[in-house]
Amino acid sequence: MPAKFKPSQILLDRSTGKKKTQHFYMKQTPKKELFDYINSGNAKPKLRQKCLNELIRRGIKIVWE
């Protein structure tokens, strides 16, 4: 199963009454959002490492300053 960025949500269409599940996978998350999470002060270490692994998988070089 692919890594998730945040938990899935269940959306309810009020007009039809149908439920739709929305997933937040790491591979769908924009690059800017991943960098913002890595640099935030309240980032959890496990999820932070998953973000770093995803950026490396995409071929993005990370330069620490």
PDB file of N, CA and C in Angstrom:
ATOM      1  N   MET A   1       0.852  -1.173   0.000  1.00  0.00           N
ATOM      2  CA  MET A   1       0.000   0.000   0.000  1.00  0.00           C
ATOM      3  C   MET A   1       0.899   1.238   0.000  1.00  0.00           C
ATOM      4  N   PRO A   2       0.551   2.241  -0.812  1.00  0.00           N
ATOM      5  CA  PRO A   2       1.383   3.451  -0.869  1.00  0.00           C
ATOM      6  C   PRO A   2       1.342   4.237   0.440  1.00  0.00           C
ATOM      7  N   ALA A   3       2.394   5.008   0.670  1.00  0.00           N
ATOM      8  CA  ALA A   3       2.478   5.815   1.889  1.00  0.00           C
ATOM      9  C   ALA A   3       1.481   6.966   1.813  1.00  0.00           C
ATOM     10  N   LYS A   4       0.893   7.292   2.955  1.00  0.00           N
ATOM     11  CA  LYS A   4      -0.089   8.378   2.997  1.00  0.00           C
ATOM     12  C   LYS A   4       0.515   9.603   3.661  1.00  0.00           C
ATOM     13  N   PHE A   5       0.082  10.779   3.187  1.00  0.00           N
ATOM     14  CA  PHE A   5       0.529  12.035   3.763  1.00  0.00           C
ATOM     15  C   PHE A   5      -0.338  12.409   4.965  1.00  0.00           C
ATOM     16  N   LYS A   6      -1.638  12.224   4.839  1.00  0.00           N
ATOM     17  CA  LYS A   6      -2.571  12.427   5.946  1.00  0.00           C
ATOM     18  C   LYS A   6      -3.672  11.378   5.860  1.00  0.00           C
ATOM     19  N   PRO A   7      -4.462  11.214   6.901  1.00  0.00           N
ATOM     20  CA  PRO A   7      -5.513  10.184   6.879  1.00  0.00           C
ATOM     21  C   PRO A   7      -6.572  10.464   5.814  1.00  0.00           C
ATOM     22  N   SER A   8      -7.233   9.410   5.368  1.00  0.00           N
ATOM     23  CA  SER A   8      -8.286   9.530   4.367  1.00  0.00           C
ATOM     24  C   SER A   8      -9.507  10.215   4.953  1.00  0.00           C
ATOM     25  N   GLN A   9     -10.277  10.865   4.061  1.00  0.00           N
ATOM     26  CA  GLN A   9     -11.509  11.537   4.470  1.00  0.00           C
ATOM     27  C   GLN A   9     -12.684  10.898   3.743  1.00  0.00           C
ATOM     28  N   ILE A  10     -13.823  10.882   4.389  1.00  0.00           N
ATOM     29  CA  ILE A  10     -15.041  10.429   3.739  1.00  0.00           C
ATOM     30  C   ILE A  10     -15.895  11.668   3.488  1.00  0.00           C
ATOM     31  N   LEU A  11     -16.137  11.947   2.208  1.00  0.00           N
ATOM     32  CA  LEU A  11     -16.911  13.112   1.819  1.00  0.00           C
ATOM     33  C   LEU A  11     -18.329  12.677   1.506  1.00  0.00           C
ATOM     34  N   LEU A  12     -19.315  13.447   1.964  1.00  0.00           N
ATOM     35  CA  LEU A  12     -20.717  13.149   1.736  1.00  0.00           C
ATOM     36  C   LEU A  12     -21.276  14.156   0.750  1.00  0.00           C
ATOM     37  N   ASP A  13     -21.811  13.656  -0.353  1.00  0.00           N
ATOM     38  CA  ASP A  13     -22.469  14.527  -1.323  1.00  0.00           C
ATOM     39  C   ASP A  13     -23.879  14.790  -0.800  1.00  0.00           C
ATOM     40  N   ARG A  14     -24.148  16.021  -0.459  1.00  0.00           N
ATOM     41  CA  ARG A  14     -25.412  16.341   0.210  1.00  0.00           C
ATOM     42  C   ARG A  14     -26.615  16.210  -0.715  1.00  0.00           C
ATOM     43  N   SER A  15     -26.408  16.406  -2.006  1.00  0.00           N
ATOM     44  CA  SER A  15     -27.550  16.331  -2.918  1.00  0.00           C
ATOM     45  C   SER A  15     -27.963  14.884  -3.206  1.00  0.00           C
ATOM     46  N   THR A  16     -26.991  13.978  -3.360  1.00  0.00           N
ATOM     47  CA  THR A  16     -27.321  12.590  -3.684  1.00  0.00           C
ATOM     48  C   THR A  16     -27.262  11.659  -2.483  1.00  0.00           C
ATOM     49  N   GLY A  17     -26.553  12.051  -1.431  1.00  0.00           N
ATOM     50  CA  GLY A  17     -26.432  11.217  -0.245  1.00  0.00           C
ATOM     51  C   GLY A  17     -25.357  10.153  -0.363  1.00  0.00           C
ATOM     52  N   LYS A  18     -24.573  10.199  -1.431  1.00  0.00           N
ATOM     53  CA  LYS A  18     -23.519   9.210  -1.624  1.00  0.00           C
ATOM     54  C   LYS A  18     -22.246   9.630  -0.902  1.00  0.00           C
ATOM     55  N   LYS A  19     -21.502   8.620  -0.459  1.00  0.00           N
ATOM     56  CA  LYS A  19     -20.238   8.859   0.222  1.00  0.00           C
ATOM     57  C   LYS A  19     -19.093   8.570  -0.737  1.00  0.00           C
ATOM     58  N   LYS A  20     -18.046   9.398  -0.653  1.00  0.00           N
ATOM     59  CA  LYS A  20     -16.864   9.216  -1.481  1.00  0.00           C
ATOM     60  C   LYS A  20     -15.646   9.333  -0.575  1.00  0.00           C
ATOM     61  N   THR A  21     -14.711   8.413  -0.722  1.00  0.00           N
ATOM     62  CA  THR A  21     -13.502   8.422   0.088  1.00  0.00           C
ATOM     63  C   THR A  21     -12.400   9.149  -0.667  1.00  0.00           C
ATOM     64  N   GLN A  22     -11.766  10.097   0.009  1.00  0.00           N
ATOM     65  CA  GLN A  22     -10.658  10.847  -0.576  1.00  0.00           C
ATOM     66  C   GLN A  22      -9.382  10.458   0.164  1.00  0.00           C
ATOM     67  N   HIS A  23      -8.381   9.979  -0.606  1.00  0.00           N
ATOM     68  CA  HIS A  23      -7.113   9.550  -0.036  1.00  0.00           C
ATOM     69  C   HIS A  23      -6.049  10.606  -0.305  1.00  0.00           C
ATOM     70  N   PHE A  24      -5.084  10.733   0.605  1.00  0.00           N
ATOM     71  CA  PHE A  24      -3.992  11.686   0.472  1.00  0.00           C
ATOM     72  C   PHE A  24      -2.675  10.910   0.443  1.00  0.00           C
ATOM     73  N   TYR A  25      -2.291  10.466  -0.740  1.00  0.00           N
ATOM     74  CA  TYR A  25      -1.073   9.684  -0.893  1.00  0.00           C
ATOM     75  C   TYR A  25       0.133  10.595  -1.067  1.00  0.00           C
ATOM     76  N   MET A  26       1.292  10.089  -0.665  1.00  0.00           N
ATOM     77  CA  MET A  26       2.542  10.828  -0.750  1.00  0.00           C
ATOM     78  C   MET A  26       2.877  11.161  -2.205  1.00  0.00           C
ATOM     79  N   LYS A  27       2.615  10.225  -3.110  1.00  0.00           N
ATOM     80  CA  LYS A  27       2.964  10.421  -4.512  1.00  0.00           C
ATOM     81  C   LYS A  27       2.098  11.488  -5.192  1.00  0.00           C
ATOM     82  N   GLN A  28       0.959  11.854  -4.604  1.00  0.00           N
ATOM     83  CA  GLN A  28       0.080  12.877  -5.160  1.00  0.00           C
ATOM     84  C   GLN A  28       0.352  14.258  -4.579  1.00  0.00           C
ATOM     85  N   THR A  29       1.093  14.319  -3.495  1.00  0.00           N
ATOM     86  CA  THR A  29       1.313  15.573  -2.781  1.00  0.00           C
ATOM     87  C   THR A  29       2.296  16.453  -3.549  1.00  0.00           C
ATOM     88  N   PRO A  30       1.979  17.743  -3.717  1.00  0.00           N
ATOM     89  CA  PRO A  30       2.898  18.643  -4.419  1.00  0.00           C
ATOM     90  C   PRO A  30       4.232  18.795  -3.688  1.00  0.00           C
ATOM     91  N   LYS A  31       5.260  19.091  -4.466  1.00  0.00           N
ATOM     92  CA  LYS A  31       6.620  19.215  -3.933  1.00  0.00           C
ATOM     93  C   LYS A  31       6.701  20.308  -2.875  1.00  0.00           C
ATOM     94  N   LYS A  32       6.033  21.428  -3.101  1.00  0.00           N
ATOM     95  CA  LYS A  32       6.071  22.549  -2.152  1.00  0.00           C
ATOM     96  C   LYS A  32       5.479  22.160  -0.804  1.00  0.00           C
ATOM     97  N   GLU A  33       4.400  21.392  -0.834  1.00  0.00           N
ATOM     98  CA  GLU A  33       3.761  20.960   0.411  1.00  0.00           C
ATOM     99  C   GLU A  33       4.671  20.011   1.194  1.00  0.00           C
ATOM    100  N   LEU A  34       5.404  19.154   0.495  1.00  0.00           N
ATOM    101  CA  LEU A  34       6.348  18.257   1.167  1.00  0.00           C
ATOM    102  C   LEU A  34       7.478  19.045   1.814  1.00  0.00           C
ATOM    103  N   PHE A  35       8.039  20.029   1.086  1.00  0.00           N
ATOM    104  CA  PHE A  35       9.109  20.855   1.646  1.00  0.00           C
ATOM    105  C   PHE A  35       8.616  21.674   2.835  1.00  0.00           C
ATOM    106  N   ASP A  36       7.386  22.207   2.750  1.00  0.00           N
ATOM    107  CA  ASP A  36       6.834  22.977   3.868  1.00  0.00           C
ATOM    108  C   ASP A  36       6.704  22.113   5.112  1.00  0.00           C
ATOM    109  N   TYR A  37       6.280  20.858   4.939  1.00  0.00           N
ATOM    110  CA  TYR A  37       6.132  19.967   6.090  1.00  0.00           C
ATOM    111  C   TYR A  37       7.485  19.617   6.699  1.00  0.00           C
ATOM    112  N   ILE A  38       8.479  19.357   5.845  1.00  0.00           N
ATOM    113  CA  ILE A  38       9.818  19.019   6.332  1.00  0.00           C
ATOM    114  C   ILE A  38      10.402  20.159   7.157  1.00  0.00           C
ATOM    115  N   ASN A  39      10.184  21.390   6.728  1.00  0.00           N
ATOM    116  CA  ASN A  39      10.762  22.552   7.388  1.00  0.00           C
ATOM    117  C   ASN A  39       9.928  23.068   8.558  1.00  0.00           C
ATOM    118  N   SER A  40       8.717  22.532   8.770  1.00  0.00           N
ATOM    119  CA  SER A  40       7.891  23.011   9.875  1.00  0.00           C
ATOM    120  C   SER A  40       8.442  22.502  11.209  1.00  0.00           C
ATOM    121  N   GLY A  41       8.171  23.236  12.249  1.00  0.00           N
ATOM    122  CA  GLY A  41       8.679  22.889  13.566  1.00  0.00           C
ATOM    123  C   GLY A  41       7.946  21.745  14.231  1.00  0.00           C
ATOM    124  N   ASN A  42       6.709  21.507  13.838  1.00  0.00           N
ATOM    125  CA  ASN A  42       5.918  20.464  14.498  1.00  0.00           C
ATOM    126  C   ASN A  42       5.793  19.204  13.650  1.00  0.00           C
ATOM    127  N   ALA A  43       6.755  18.945  12.774  1.00  0.00           N
ATOM    128  CA  ALA A  43       6.732  17.754  11.921  1.00  0.00           C
ATOM    129  C   ALA A  43       7.083  16.511  12.731  1.00  0.00           C
ATOM    130  N   LYS A  44       6.306  15.455  12.546  1.00  0.00           N
ATOM    131  CA  LYS A  44       6.594  14.194  13.219  1.00  0.00           C
ATOM    132  C   LYS A  44       7.756  13.517  12.492  1.00  0.00           C
ATOM    133  N   PRO A  45       8.699  12.934  13.233  1.00  0.00           N
ATOM    134  CA  PRO A  45       9.902  12.361  12.612  1.00  0.00           C
ATOM    135  C   PRO A  45       9.614  11.276  11.571  1.00  0.00           C
ATOM    136  N   LYS A  46       8.641  10.408  11.842  1.00  0.00           N
ATOM    137  CA  LYS A  46       8.361   9.310  10.909  1.00  0.00           C
ATOM    138  C   LYS A  46       7.798   9.841   9.594  1.00  0.00           C
ATOM    139  N   LEU A  47       6.854  10.781   9.668  1.00  0.00           N
ATOM    140  CA  LEU A  47       6.261  11.352   8.468  1.00  0.00           C
ATOM    141  C   LEU A  47       7.258  12.249   7.736  1.00  0.00           C
ATOM    142  N   ARG A  48       8.126  12.892   8.491  1.00  0.00           N
ATOM    143  CA  ARG A  48       9.170  13.733   7.899  1.00  0.00           C
ATOM    144  C   ARG A  48      10.111  12.881   7.053  1.00  0.00           C
ATOM    145  N   GLN A  49      10.488  11.709   7.559  1.00  0.00           N
ATOM    146  CA  GLN A  49      11.355  10.803   6.815  1.00  0.00           C
ATOM    147  C   GLN A  49      10.653  10.273   5.574  1.00  0.00           C
ATOM    148  N   LYS A  50       9.354  10.017   5.663  1.00  0.00           N
ATOM    149  CA  LYS A  50       8.597   9.572   4.498  1.00  0.00           C
ATOM    150  C   LYS A  50       8.591  10.652   3.421  1.00  0.00           C
ATOM    151  N   CYS A  51       8.493  11.921   3.822  1.00  0.00           N
ATOM    152  CA  CYS A  51       8.533  13.031   2.868  1.00  0.00           C
ATOM    153  C   CYS A  51       9.901  13.109   2.198  1.00  0.00           C
ATOM    154  N   LEU A  52      10.957  12.939   2.973  1.00  0.00           N
ATOM    155  CA  LEU A  52      12.307  12.954   2.409  1.00  0.00           C
ATOM    156  C   LEU A  52      12.494  11.805   1.420  1.00  0.00           C
ATOM    157  N   ASN A  53      11.999  10.630   1.759  1.00  0.00           N
ATOM    158  CA  ASN A  53      12.104   9.478   0.860  1.00  0.00           C
ATOM    159  C   ASN A  53      11.343   9.717  -0.441  1.00  0.00           C
ATOM    160  N   GLU A  54      10.198  10.367  -0.362  1.00  0.00           N
ATOM    161  CA  GLU A  54       9.409  10.653  -1.560  1.00  0.00           C
ATOM    162  C   GLU A  54      10.134  11.637  -2.467  1.00  0.00           C
ATOM    163  N   LEU A  55      10.761  12.654  -1.886  1.00  0.00           N
ATOM    164  CA  LEU A  55      11.496  13.623  -2.696  1.00  0.00           C
ATOM    165  C   LEU A  55      12.696  12.957  -3.377  1.00  0.00           C
ATOM    166  N   ILE A  56      13.361  12.057  -2.669  1.00  0.00           N
ATOM    167  CA  ILE A  56      14.483  11.329  -3.260  1.00  0.00           C
ATOM    168  C   ILE A  56      13.981  10.421  -4.386  1.00  0.00           C
ATOM    169  N   ARG A  57      12.821   9.795  -4.200  1.00  0.00           N
ATOM    170  CA  ARG A  57      12.244   8.932  -5.233  1.00  0.00           C
ATOM    171  C   ARG A  57      11.937   9.725  -6.499  1.00  0.00           C
ATOM    172  N   ARG A  58      11.535  10.994  -6.331  1.00  0.00           N
ATOM    173  CA  ARG A  58      11.232  11.854  -7.477  1.00  0.00           C
ATOM    174  C   ARG A  58      12.488  12.399  -8.142  1.00  0.00           C
ATOM    175  N   GLY A  59      13.633  12.176  -7.529  1.00  0.00           N
ATOM    176  CA  GLY A  59      14.890  12.631  -8.129  1.00  0.00           C
ATOM    177  C   GLY A  59      15.270  14.048  -7.764  1.00  0.00           C
ATOM    178  N   ILE A  60      14.773  14.541  -6.639  1.00  0.00           N
ATOM    179  CA  ILE A  60      15.050  15.903  -6.190  1.00  0.00           C
ATOM    180  C   ILE A  60      16.206  15.862  -5.193  1.00  0.00           C
ATOM    181  N   LYS A  61      17.242  16.650  -5.456  1.00  0.00           N
ATOM    182  CA  LYS A  61      18.402  16.741  -4.554  1.00  0.00           C
ATOM    183  C   LYS A  61      18.052  17.681  -3.412  1.00  0.00           C
ATOM    184  N   ILE A  62      18.380  17.266  -2.199  1.00  0.00           N
ATOM    185  CA  ILE A  62      18.103  18.074  -1.019  1.00  0.00           C
ATOM    186  C   ILE A  62      19.430  18.613  -0.497  1.00  0.00           C
ATOM    187  N   VAL A  63      19.523  19.932  -0.403  1.00  0.00           N
ATOM    188  CA  VAL A  63      20.733  20.581   0.080  1.00  0.00           C
ATOM    189  C   VAL A  63      20.430  21.180   1.439  1.00  0.00           C
ATOM    190  N   TRP A  64      21.160  20.736   2.473  1.00  0.00           N
ATOM    191  CA  TRP A  64      20.962  21.238   3.826  1.00  0.00           C
ATOM    192  C   TRP A  64      21.831  22.461   4.066  1.00  0.00           C
ATOM    193  N   GLU A  65      21.241  23.510   4.632  1.00  0.00           N
ATOM    194  CA  GLU A  65      21.993  24.743   4.933  1.00  0.00           C
ATOM    195  C   GLU A  65      21.874  25.073   6.391  1.00  0.00           C
TER     196      GLU A  65
END
